[in-house]
Amino acid sequence: MYNCKDIVLRLSEAIDGALKKVDGDVLNFLKAAYENEDNERAKWALGQIIENDEVAERTDSYPCQDTGVAMLMVTVGQDATFDGPLADALEEGVRLGYKDGRKSIADPLTRINTRDNTPPVVYYDVVPGDGLTVKFLAKGAGSENMGGVRMLTPSKGRRGIIDAVVSIVKEAGANPCPPILLGIGVGGTMDKAALLSKLALLRKCGESSPDPDIASLERDVLDAVNALGIGAQGLGGKHTALACAIETAPTHIGMLPVAVTVQCHSVRHAEVKFNER
Amino acid sequence: MNVKLMTNETDVTGLKAGDAVSFSGIVYTARDAAHKRMTEAAAEGRPLPFDLRGAAIYYAGPTPTREGEIIGSCGPTTSTRMDDYTPALLDLGLKIMIGKGKRSKEVVDGMVKNKAVYLIAVGGAAALVKSRITSCEDVAYPDLGCEAVRKLTVKDLPLLVAIDSRGNSIL
């Protein structure tokens, strides 16, 4: 049986740590981009981003002031039992994890702040067994505002998917803090594609899809996006996006949903496996 | 890159889009909610929380200040969200804006009319900016939390002139 107090404590510690450190794989991609960039202004921006991420780690500071909305992707075994309500424990974990973070959550219409960065956005996946894994992603507004969904007709195919992503990234310009990562969901329904685009972002930065066709589409999307020349912070150059991950799901014979989640360079996430110590 | 030194006293009409500057001086933080209140106050003839004539506004909402520190992490936020409010503030004398990303045509027109300049900081470089802030004073709207107006003294803040006072842009 899972102890809810233990869930609160471990989740909050993971969130607090994740918010203060940019993903190491992403930082390596940023350093490679800096070395490879010829555009003077873009290099200026990349240099500051790398310096910032190192200052943040050295001073135990938040690399970005937008510590985001907390997204939790929960994988729970159908045989798992709990000594209290799991949803409450997860929310309390977020509340504690954001104790020192910025409180960025408000009512959509009155704009009154909830003052503790809750509620998180939570998705559950029920699987066989009794495991419990929570993946946390801090999603800032600057990049999240630039995402989009396109409900294509099936005839648009592969080309249509690439064009849809390029149009969304082009429209976003400098706003989502490029260089960006792209999480793309293809298939399902409108909402399923959007969820897949978030799950795609949880893949290790730069890791290709195990499906060779999808891996090839990921490369083509990345090349097409980088040909836009938006570059770091919209200042030009070769690095609009560092990586692109695509997740797919079967869809209706009459649909081709494409969802794009844009992730800024300040990638902050964590994973907690509660059945392991 | 050749970096120009800039303060609140610098003649901004001498800055060109693309110039890299190192800014030292006073900036006031304000985001969407503070802009809404300031423009409403101006429209109703009520006093503003600070004198906009010649002022610099930094679009930022920091993380909470930790014990013993001056301020939390404090990077720039997306400037576009302030565009609807900005022309009115430019007409009141706002001279320097610091944020990230593009501006609307209305903002650029207002900048040319009032000879103002728009600079960008690197989005997501919040710990770096924090390390260049030497003082922070609460000014107005404390109920807005991170969106409250604060007066910051900054030293050697690395910025780029994105749109100059003639309306030339690098974005």
GROMACS .gro file of C-alpha atoms in nm:
model
  448
    1MET     CA    1   0.000   0.000   0.000
    2TYR     CA    2   0.128   0.347  -0.090
    3ASN     CA    3   0.158   0.599   0.190
    4CYS     CA    4   0.011   0.933   0.079
    5LYS     CA    5   0.242   1.136   0.306
    6ASP     CA    6   0.539   0.967   0.140
    7ILE     CA    7   0.396   1.054  -0.204
    8VAL     CA    8   0.359   1.420  -0.100
    9LEU     CA    9   0.713   1.438   0.033
   10ARG     CA   10   0.888   1.264  -0.255
   11LEU     CA   11   0.691   1.446  -0.524
   12SER     CA   12   0.751   1.786  -0.363
   13GLU     CA   13   1.126   1.720  -0.335
   14ALA     CA   14   1.141   1.612  -0.699
   15ILE     CA   15   0.951   1.923  -0.813
   16ASP     CA   16   1.164   2.161  -0.603
   17GLY     CA   17   1.482   2.008  -0.747
   18ALA     CA   18   1.354   2.002  -1.106
   19LEU     CA   19   1.252   2.369  -1.100
   20LYS     CA   20   1.607   2.473  -1.010
   21LYS     CA   21   1.788   2.280  -1.281
   22VAL     CA   22   1.762   2.277  -1.659
   23ASP     CA   23   1.767   1.926  -1.805
   24GLY     CA   24   2.132   1.823  -1.857
   25ASP     CA   25   2.072   1.675  -2.203
   26VAL     CA   26   1.914   2.003  -2.318
   27LEU     CA   27   2.209   2.199  -2.177
   28ASN     CA   28   2.444   1.981  -2.384
   29PHE     CA   29   2.238   2.057  -2.697
   30LEU     CA   30   2.256   2.429  -2.612
   31LYS     CA   31   2.635   2.410  -2.578
   32ALA     CA   32   2.664   2.230  -2.913
   33ALA     CA   33   2.440   2.495  -3.071
   34TYR     CA   34   2.663   2.770  -2.931
   35GLU     CA   35   2.975   2.610  -3.080
   36ASN     CA   36   2.799   2.560  -3.415
   37GLU     CA   37   2.633   2.904  -3.445
   38ASP     CA   38   2.776   3.162  -3.686
   39ASN     CA   39   2.518   3.436  -3.630
   40GLU     CA   40   2.674   3.684  -3.386
   41ARG     CA   41   2.348   3.791  -3.215
   42ALA     CA   42   2.218   3.435  -3.182
   43LYS     CA   43   2.555   3.334  -3.033
   44TRP     CA   44   2.523   3.623  -2.785
   45ALA     CA   45   2.184   3.486  -2.675
   46LEU     CA   46   2.301   3.123  -2.658
   47GLY     CA   47   2.602   3.226  -2.452
   48GLN     CA   48   2.376   3.402  -2.202
   49ILE     CA   49   2.140   3.104  -2.181
   50ILE     CA   50   2.429   2.869  -2.102
   51GLU     CA   51   2.576   3.114  -1.849
   52ASN     CA   52   2.230   3.153  -1.693
   53ASP     CA   53   2.177   2.780  -1.652
   54GLU     CA   54   2.518   2.748  -1.488
   55VAL     CA   55   2.457   3.048  -1.257
   56ALA     CA   56   2.122   2.895  -1.158
   57GLU     CA   57   2.281   2.565  -1.064
   58ARG     CA   58   2.570   2.732  -0.879
   59THR     CA   59   2.342   2.961  -0.678
   60ASP     CA   60   2.052   2.714  -0.635
   61SER     CA   61   1.829   2.969  -0.815
   62TYR     CA   62   1.546   2.917  -1.057
   63PRO     CA   63   1.687   2.936  -1.413
   64CYS     CA   64   1.357   3.093  -1.526
   65GLN     CA   65   1.119   3.305  -1.320
   66ASP     CA   66   0.825   3.133  -1.489
   67THR     CA   67   0.822   2.814  -1.287
   68GLY     CA   68   0.513   2.724  -1.484
   69VAL     CA   69   0.195   2.530  -1.446
   70ALA     CA   70   0.266   2.186  -1.298
   71MET     CA   71   0.179   1.900  -1.532
   72LEU     CA   72   0.171   1.549  -1.388
   73MET     CA   73   0.158   1.238  -1.606
   74VAL     CA   74   0.061   0.961  -1.369
   75THR     CA   75   0.100   0.593  -1.456
   76VAL     CA   76  -0.079   0.387  -1.193
   77GLY     CA   77  -0.115   0.009  -1.169
   78GLN     CA   78  -0.472  -0.116  -1.138
   79ASP     CA   79  -0.377  -0.325  -0.833
   80ALA     CA   80  -0.219  -0.033  -0.646
   81THR     CA   81  -0.379   0.069  -0.314
   82PHE     CA   82  -0.341   0.390  -0.115
   83ASP     CA   83  -0.396   0.494   0.247
   84GLY     CA   84  -0.578   0.809   0.130
   85PRO     CA   85  -0.686   0.997  -0.184
   86LEU     CA   86  -0.411   0.990  -0.448
   87ALA     CA   87  -0.534   1.305  -0.623
   88ASP     CA   88  -0.510   1.504  -0.298
   89ALA     CA   89  -0.158   1.373  -0.232
   90LEU     CA   90  -0.044   1.476  -0.580
   91GLU     CA   91  -0.191   1.823  -0.540
   92GLU     CA   92  -0.028   1.865  -0.199
   93GLY     CA   93   0.303   1.752  -0.350
   94VAL     CA   94   0.273   2.030  -0.608
   95ARG     CA   95   0.177   2.286  -0.341
   96LEU     CA   96   0.485   2.199  -0.131
   97GLY     CA   97   0.714   2.166  -0.434
   98TYR     CA   98   0.624   2.522  -0.538
   99LYS     CA   99   0.667   2.667  -0.188
  100ASP     CA  100   0.952   2.891  -0.307
  101GLY     CA  101   0.851   2.894  -0.675
  102ARG     CA  102   0.640   3.154  -0.848
  103LYS     CA  103   0.266   3.124  -0.801
  104SER     CA  104   0.142   3.151  -1.156
  105ILE     CA  105  -0.204   2.992  -1.147
  106ALA     CA  106  -0.515   3.211  -1.170
  107ASP     CA  107  -0.886   3.180  -1.247
  108PRO     CA  108  -0.921   3.216  -1.626
  109LEU     CA  109  -1.183   3.491  -1.607
  110THR     CA  110  -1.147   3.675  -1.275
  111ARG     CA  111  -0.765   3.630  -1.294
  112ILE     CA  112  -0.759   3.583  -0.915
  113ASN     CA  113  -0.443   3.391  -0.822
  114THR     CA  114  -0.480   3.062  -0.630
  115ARG     CA  115  -0.160   3.164  -0.445
  116ASP     CA  116  -0.011   2.815  -0.417
  117ASN     CA  117   0.036   2.719  -0.783
  118THR     CA  118  -0.235   2.455  -0.764
  119PRO     CA  119  -0.424   2.293  -0.918
  120PRO     CA  120  -0.182   2.100  -1.138
  121VAL     CA  121  -0.289   1.957  -1.473
  122VAL     CA  122  -0.301   1.580  -1.419
  123TYR     CA  123  -0.339   1.290  -1.662
  124TYR     CA  124  -0.376   0.930  -1.548
  125ASP     CA  125  -0.283   0.618  -1.735
  126VAL     CA  126  -0.402   0.292  -1.576
  127VAL     CA  127  -0.182  -0.011  -1.645
  128PRO     CA  128  -0.150  -0.369  -1.516
  129GLY     CA  129   0.038  -0.428  -1.189
  130ASP     CA  130   0.075  -0.214  -0.876
  131GLY     CA  131   0.336   0.044  -0.980
  132LEU     CA  132   0.311   0.422  -0.949
  133THR     CA  133   0.518   0.657  -1.163
  134VAL     CA  134   0.469   1.033  -1.185
  135LYS     CA  135   0.633   1.242  -1.453
  136PHE     CA  136   0.643   1.614  -1.380
  137LEU     CA  137   0.677   1.887  -1.638
  138ALA     CA  138   0.688   2.261  -1.555
  139LYS     CA  139   0.520   2.441  -1.843
  140GLY     CA  140   0.577   2.814  -1.877
  141ALA     CA  141   0.327   3.045  -2.044
  142GLY     CA  142   0.560   3.201  -2.301
  143SER     CA  143   0.603   2.876  -2.490
  144GLU     CA  144   0.270   2.711  -2.403
  145ASN     CA  145   0.082   3.009  -2.552
  146MET     CA  146   0.247   2.934  -2.887
  147GLY     CA  147   0.126   2.574  -2.923
  148GLY     CA  148  -0.154   2.474  -3.156
  149VAL     CA  149  -0.373   2.203  -3.302
  150ARG     CA  150  -0.455   2.159  -3.669
  151MET     CA  151  -0.729   1.920  -3.774
  152LEU     CA  152  -0.599   1.821  -4.117
  153THR     CA  153  -0.781   1.612  -4.376
  154PRO     CA  154  -0.611   1.275  -4.435
  155SER     CA  155  -0.515   1.373  -4.791
  156LYS     CA  156  -0.272   1.632  -4.652
  157GLY     CA  157  -0.053   1.347  -4.522
  158ARG     CA  158   0.312   1.377  -4.426
  159ARG     CA  159   0.362   1.707  -4.613
  160GLY     CA  160   0.059   1.854  -4.437
  161ILE     CA  161   0.201   1.761  -4.095
  162ILE     CA  162   0.533   1.931  -4.172
  163ASP     CA  163   0.357   2.242  -4.307
  164ALA     CA  164   0.131   2.261  -4.000
  165VAL     CA  165   0.427   2.251  -3.760
  166VAL     CA  166   0.624   2.504  -3.964
  167SER     CA  167   0.328   2.743  -3.969
  168ILE     CA  168   0.284   2.719  -3.590
  169VAL     CA  169   0.656   2.775  -3.524
  170LYS     CA  170   0.673   3.062  -3.773
  171GLU     CA  171   0.376   3.234  -3.610
  172ALA     CA  172   0.541   3.188  -3.267
  173GLY     CA  173   0.860   3.367  -3.376
  174ALA     CA  174   1.071   3.482  -3.084
  175ASN     CA  175   0.789   3.453  -2.827
  176PRO     CA  176   0.843   3.097  -2.698
  177CYS     CA  177   1.210   3.163  -2.607
  178PRO     CA  178   1.387   2.973  -2.885
  179PRO     CA  179   1.582   2.756  -2.926
  180ILE     CA  180   1.277   2.542  -2.862
  181LEU     CA  181   1.197   2.173  -2.835
  182LEU     CA  182   0.898   2.045  -3.029
  183GLY     CA  183   0.657   1.786  -2.894
  184ILE     CA  184   0.419   1.671  -3.165
  185GLY     CA  185   0.112   1.450  -3.139
  186VAL     CA  186  -0.033   1.298  -3.455
  187GLY     CA  187  -0.361   1.103  -3.461
  188GLY     CA  188  -0.629   1.021  -3.205
  189THR     CA  189  -0.874   1.307  -3.158
  190MET     CA  190  -0.811   1.679  -3.106
  191ASP     CA  191  -0.749   1.633  -2.731
  192LYS     CA  192  -0.560   1.302  -2.770
  193ALA     CA  193  -0.319   1.463  -3.017
  194ALA     CA  194  -0.259   1.747  -2.769
  195LEU     CA  195  -0.184   1.499  -2.489
  196LEU     CA  196   0.050   1.303  -2.718
  197SER     CA  197   0.239   1.625  -2.792
  198LYS     CA  198   0.307   1.662  -2.418
  199LEU     CA  199   0.410   1.298  -2.380
  200ALA     CA  200   0.650   1.343  -2.674
  201LEU     CA  201   0.825   1.618  -2.478
  202LEU     CA  202   0.897   1.377  -2.195
  203ARG     CA  203   1.123   1.172  -2.421
  204LYS     CA  204   1.499   1.222  -2.365
  205CYS     CA  205   1.606   1.529  -2.565
  206GLY     CA  206   1.726   1.431  -2.912
  207GLU     CA  207   1.621   1.065  -2.888
  208SER     CA  208   1.448   0.947  -3.206
  209SER     CA  209   1.125   0.751  -3.228
  210PRO     CA  210   1.186   0.372  -3.239
  211ASP     CA  211   0.968   0.366  -3.554
  212PRO     CA  212   1.198   0.448  -3.850
  213ASP     CA  213   0.920   0.623  -4.048
  214ILE     CA  214   0.835   0.848  -3.757
  215ALA     CA  215   1.205   0.907  -3.684
  216SER     CA  216   1.246   1.022  -4.043
  217LEU     CA  217   0.945   1.255  -4.009
  218GLU     CA  218   1.102   1.398  -3.690
  219ARG     CA  219   1.419   1.479  -3.883
  220ASP     CA  220   1.225   1.637  -4.169
  221VAL     CA  221   1.017   1.851  -3.932
  222LEU     CA  222   1.332   1.964  -3.748
  223ASP     CA  223   1.508   2.056  -4.072
  224ALA     CA  224   1.202   2.243  -4.203
  225VAL     CA  225   1.166   2.439  -3.878
  226ASN     CA  226   1.535   2.527  -3.864
  227ALA     CA  227   1.521   2.645  -4.226
  228LEU     CA  228   1.290   2.924  -4.101
  229GLY     CA  229   1.593   3.106  -3.962
  230ILE     CA  230   1.412   3.237  -3.652
  231GLY     CA  231   1.707   3.127  -3.440
  232ALA     CA  232   1.790   3.173  -3.073
  233GLN     CA  233   1.557   3.437  -2.922
  234GLY     CA  234   1.438   3.523  -3.276
  235LEU     CA  235   1.776   3.678  -3.356
  236GLY     CA  236   1.845   3.455  -3.658
  237GLY     CA  237   2.086   3.170  -3.719
  238LYS     CA  238   2.063   2.796  -3.740
  239HIS     CA  239   1.900   2.699  -3.412
  240THR     CA  240   1.526   2.764  -3.397
  241ALA     CA  241   1.465   2.416  -3.255
  242LEU     CA  242   1.706   2.177  -3.085
  243ALA     CA  243   1.498   1.862  -3.113
  244CYS     CA  244   1.164   1.727  -3.228
  245ALA     CA  245   0.977   1.425  -3.089
  246ILE     CA  246   0.660   1.283  -3.243
  247GLU     CA  247   0.414   1.043  -3.081
  248THR     CA  248   0.131   0.890  -3.280
  249ALA     CA  249  -0.198   0.711  -3.214
  250PRO     CA  250  -0.453   0.556  -3.451
  251THR     CA  251  -0.714   0.803  -3.567
  252HIS     CA  252  -1.049   0.810  -3.750
  253ILE     CA  253  -1.052   0.735  -4.125
  254GLY     CA  254  -1.172   1.091  -4.183
  255MET     CA  255  -0.921   1.272  -3.958
  256LEU     CA  256  -0.556   1.371  -3.927
  257PRO     CA  257  -0.514   1.568  -3.603
  258VAL     CA  258  -0.176   1.734  -3.550
  259ALA     CA  259  -0.091   1.899  -3.218
  260VAL     CA  260   0.225   2.091  -3.144
  261THR     CA  261   0.352   2.173  -2.796
  262VAL     CA  262   0.630   2.428  -2.802
  263GLN     CA  263   0.881   2.398  -2.516
  264CYS     CA  264   1.124   2.679  -2.436
  265HIS     CA  265   1.495   2.611  -2.381
  266SER     CA  266   1.441   2.614  -2.003
  267VAL     CA  267   1.335   2.249  -1.980
  268ARG     CA  268   1.253   2.149  -1.624
  269HIS     CA  269   1.110   1.806  -1.551
  270ALA     CA  270   1.137   1.508  -1.320
  271GLU     CA  271   1.026   1.149  -1.285
  272VAL     CA  272   0.945   0.970  -0.960
  273LYS     CA  273   0.898   0.594  -0.943
  274PHE     CA  274   0.722   0.543  -0.611
  275ASN     CA  275   0.760   0.164  -0.606
  276GLU     CA  276   1.138   0.201  -0.616
  277ARG     CA  277   1.365   0.355  -0.359
  278MET     CA  278   3.001   4.220  -3.035
  279ASN     CA  279   3.071   4.583  -2.957
  280VAL     CA  280   2.883   4.667  -2.636
  281LYS     CA  281   2.767   5.025  -2.559
  282LEU     CA  282   2.722   5.139  -2.201
  283MET     CA  283   2.372   5.268  -2.129
  284THR     CA  284   2.209   5.441  -1.831
  285ASN     CA  285   1.877   5.620  -1.773
  286GLU     CA  286   2.051   5.938  -1.892
  287THR     CA  287   2.158   5.795  -2.230
  288ASP     CA  288   2.003   5.973  -2.530
  289VAL     CA  289   1.800   5.681  -2.666
  290THR     CA  290   1.771   5.841  -3.010
  291GLY     CA  291   2.143   5.759  -3.051
  292LEU     CA  292   2.077   5.384  -3.017
  293LYS     CA  293   2.031   5.172  -3.329
  294ALA     CA  294   1.843   4.843  -3.370
  295GLY     CA  295   2.099   4.567  -3.326
  296ASP     CA  296   2.320   4.755  -3.080
  297ALA     CA  297   2.430   4.546  -2.783
  298VAL     CA  298   2.416   4.747  -2.461
  299SER     CA  299   2.511   4.700  -2.100
  300PHE     CA  300   2.246   4.884  -1.898
  301SER     CA  301   2.300   5.020  -1.548
  302GLY     CA  302   2.028   5.220  -1.376
  303ILE     CA  303   1.668   5.213  -1.259
  304VAL     CA  304   1.388   5.002  -1.409
  305TYR     CA  305   1.031   4.946  -1.290
  306THR     CA  306   0.879   4.598  -1.325
  307ALA     CA  307   0.528   4.575  -1.466
  308ARG     CA  308   0.336   4.294  -1.638
  309ASP     CA  309  -0.018   4.268  -1.783
  310ALA     CA  310  -0.212   4.329  -1.463
  311ALA     CA  311  -0.005   4.635  -1.360
  312HIS     CA  312  -0.032   4.777  -1.713
  313LYS     CA  313  -0.410   4.741  -1.699
  314ARG     CA  314  -0.424   4.930  -1.369
  315MET     CA  315  -0.182   5.202  -1.482
  316THR     CA  316  -0.368   5.272  -1.807
  317GLU     CA  317  -0.702   5.276  -1.621
  318ALA     CA  318  -0.559   5.519  -1.365
  319ALA     CA  319  -0.424   5.742  -1.643
  320ALA     CA  320  -0.757   5.737  -1.829
  321GLU     CA  321  -0.941   5.836  -1.511
  322GLY     CA  322  -0.689   6.107  -1.422
  323ARG     CA  323  -0.566   5.926  -1.108
  324PRO     CA  324  -0.195   5.934  -1.012
  325LEU     CA  325   0.036   5.662  -1.144
  326PRO     CA  326   0.261   5.460  -0.910
  327PHE     CA  327   0.574   5.623  -1.058
  328ASP     CA  328   0.662   5.908  -1.294
  329LEU     CA  329   0.658   5.768  -1.645
  330ARG     CA  330   0.848   6.063  -1.796
  331GLY     CA  331   1.181   5.922  -1.912
  332ALA     CA  332   1.118   5.598  -1.723
  333ALA     CA  333   1.224   5.242  -1.806
  334ILE     CA  334   0.977   4.955  -1.766
  335TYR     CA  335   1.099   4.596  -1.742
  336TYR     CA  336   0.837   4.334  -1.828
  337ALA     CA  337   0.906   4.086  -1.550
  338GLY     CA  338   0.749   3.902  -1.257
  339PRO     CA  339   1.013   3.746  -1.032
  340THR     CA  340   0.997   3.430  -0.823
  341PRO     CA  341   0.951   3.504  -0.450
  342THR     CA  342   1.248   3.660  -0.270
  343ARG     CA  343   1.429   3.416  -0.045
  344GLU     CA  344   1.550   3.506   0.302
  345GLY     CA  345   1.868   3.715   0.278
  346GLU     CA  346   1.840   3.781  -0.095
  347ILE     CA  347   1.750   4.100  -0.289
  348ILE     CA  348   1.503   3.943  -0.530
  349GLY     CA  349   1.412   3.610  -0.689
  350SER     CA  350   1.489   3.497  -1.045
  351CYS     CA  351   1.372   3.773  -1.274
  352GLY     CA  352   1.386   3.718  -1.651
  353PRO     CA  353   1.185   3.906  -1.914
  354THR     CA  354   0.830   3.806  -2.006
  355THR     CA  355   0.664   3.821  -2.350
  356SER     CA  356   0.621   4.187  -2.446
  357THR     CA  357   0.328   4.129  -2.687
  358ARG     CA  358   0.090   4.095  -2.393
  359MET     CA  359   0.160   4.458  -2.299
  360ASP     CA  360   0.102   4.590  -2.653
  361ASP     CA  361  -0.261   4.698  -2.601
  362TYR     CA  362  -0.162   4.918  -2.306
  363THR     CA  363   0.173   5.049  -2.431
  364PRO     CA  364   0.079   5.335  -2.670
  365ALA     CA  365  -0.099   5.520  -2.387
  366LEU     CA  366   0.207   5.485  -2.161
  367LEU     CA  367   0.440   5.603  -2.437
  368ASP     CA  368   0.225   5.916  -2.472
  369LEU     CA  369   0.282   5.973  -2.099
  370GLY     CA  370   0.660   5.975  -2.147
  371LEU     CA  371   0.772   5.611  -2.117
  372LYS     CA  372   1.116   5.605  -2.279
  373ILE     CA  373   1.265   5.258  -2.237
  374MET     CA  374   1.093   4.919  -2.254
  375ILE     CA  375   1.270   4.592  -2.178
  376GLY     CA  376   1.115   4.254  -2.254
  377LYS     CA  377   1.130   3.972  -2.505
  378GLY     CA  378   0.972   3.909  -2.845
  379LYS     CA  379   0.792   4.116  -3.107
  380ARG     CA  380   0.582   4.433  -3.069
  381SER     CA  381   0.270   4.546  -3.254
  382LYS     CA  382   0.262   4.813  -3.524
  383GLU     CA  383   0.072   5.042  -3.283
  384VAL     CA  384   0.356   5.014  -3.030
  385VAL     CA  385   0.622   5.086  -3.294
  386ASP     CA  386   0.421   5.388  -3.417
  387GLY     CA  387   0.397   5.514  -3.058
  388MET     CA  388   0.771   5.464  -3.011
  389VAL     CA  389   0.856   5.668  -3.320
  390LYS     CA  390   0.610   5.942  -3.218
  391ASN     CA  391   0.756   5.964  -2.865
  392LYS     CA  392   1.119   5.872  -2.944
  393ALA     CA  393   1.130   5.562  -2.725
  394VAL     CA  394   1.338   5.246  -2.749
  395TYR     CA  395   1.260   4.875  -2.701
  396LEU     CA  396   1.534   4.645  -2.576
  397ILE     CA  397   1.533   4.272  -2.531
  398ALA     CA  398   1.685   4.061  -2.258
  399VAL     CA  399   1.737   3.690  -2.315
  400GLY     CA  400   1.417   3.504  -2.231
  401GLY     CA  401   1.477   3.241  -1.968
  402ALA     CA  402   1.797   3.402  -1.843
  403ALA     CA  403   1.633   3.479  -1.509
  404ALA     CA  404   1.913   3.371  -1.277
  405LEU     CA  405   2.160   3.579  -1.477
  406VAL     CA  406   1.939   3.890  -1.451
  407LYS     CA  407   1.890   3.823  -1.079
  408SER     CA  408   2.267   3.832  -1.034
  409ARG     CA  409   2.275   4.185  -1.188
  410ILE     CA  410   2.008   4.338  -0.960
  411THR     CA  411   2.157   4.540  -0.676
  412SER     CA  412   1.840   4.670  -0.508
  413CYS     CA  413   1.466   4.612  -0.512
  414GLU     CA  414   1.194   4.829  -0.362
  415ASP     CA  415   0.816   4.760  -0.361
  416VAL     CA  416   0.631   5.044  -0.534
  417ALA     CA  417   0.266   4.953  -0.597
  418TYR     CA  418  -0.005   4.687  -0.627
  419PRO     CA  419   0.133   4.440  -0.369
  420ASP     CA  420  -0.190   4.239  -0.404
  421LEU     CA  421  -0.071   4.136  -0.751
  422GLY     CA  422   0.208   3.921  -0.599
  423CYS     CA  423   0.478   3.861  -0.860
  424GLU     CA  424   0.298   4.109  -1.087
  425ALA     CA  425   0.339   4.400  -0.841
  426VAL     CA  426   0.536   4.709  -0.950
  427ARG     CA  427   0.893   4.707  -0.815
  428LYS     CA  428   1.175   4.957  -0.855
  429LEU     CA  429   1.498   4.778  -0.940
  430THR     CA  430   1.854   4.902  -0.959
  431VAL     CA  431   2.045   4.697  -1.213
  432LYS     CA  432   2.413   4.685  -1.295
  433ASP     CA  433   2.554   4.569  -1.631
  434LEU     CA  434   2.233   4.414  -1.761
  435PRO     CA  435   2.311   4.267  -2.106
  436LEU     CA  436   2.048   4.380  -2.360
  437LEU     CA  437   2.001   4.421  -2.734
  438VAL     CA  438   1.824   4.716  -2.898
  439ALA     CA  439   1.541   4.533  -3.079
  440ILE     CA  440   1.346   4.836  -3.204
  441ASP     CA  441   1.503   5.182  -3.212
  442SER     CA  442   1.339   5.524  -3.185
  443ARG     CA  443   1.305   5.546  -3.565
  444GLY     CA  444   1.109   5.221  -3.575
  445ASN     CA  445   1.388   5.002  -3.718
  446SER     CA  446   1.364   4.645  -3.588
  447ILE     CA  447   1.586   4.339  -3.578
  448LEU     CA  448   1.297   4.102  -3.502
   0.00000   0.00000   0.00000
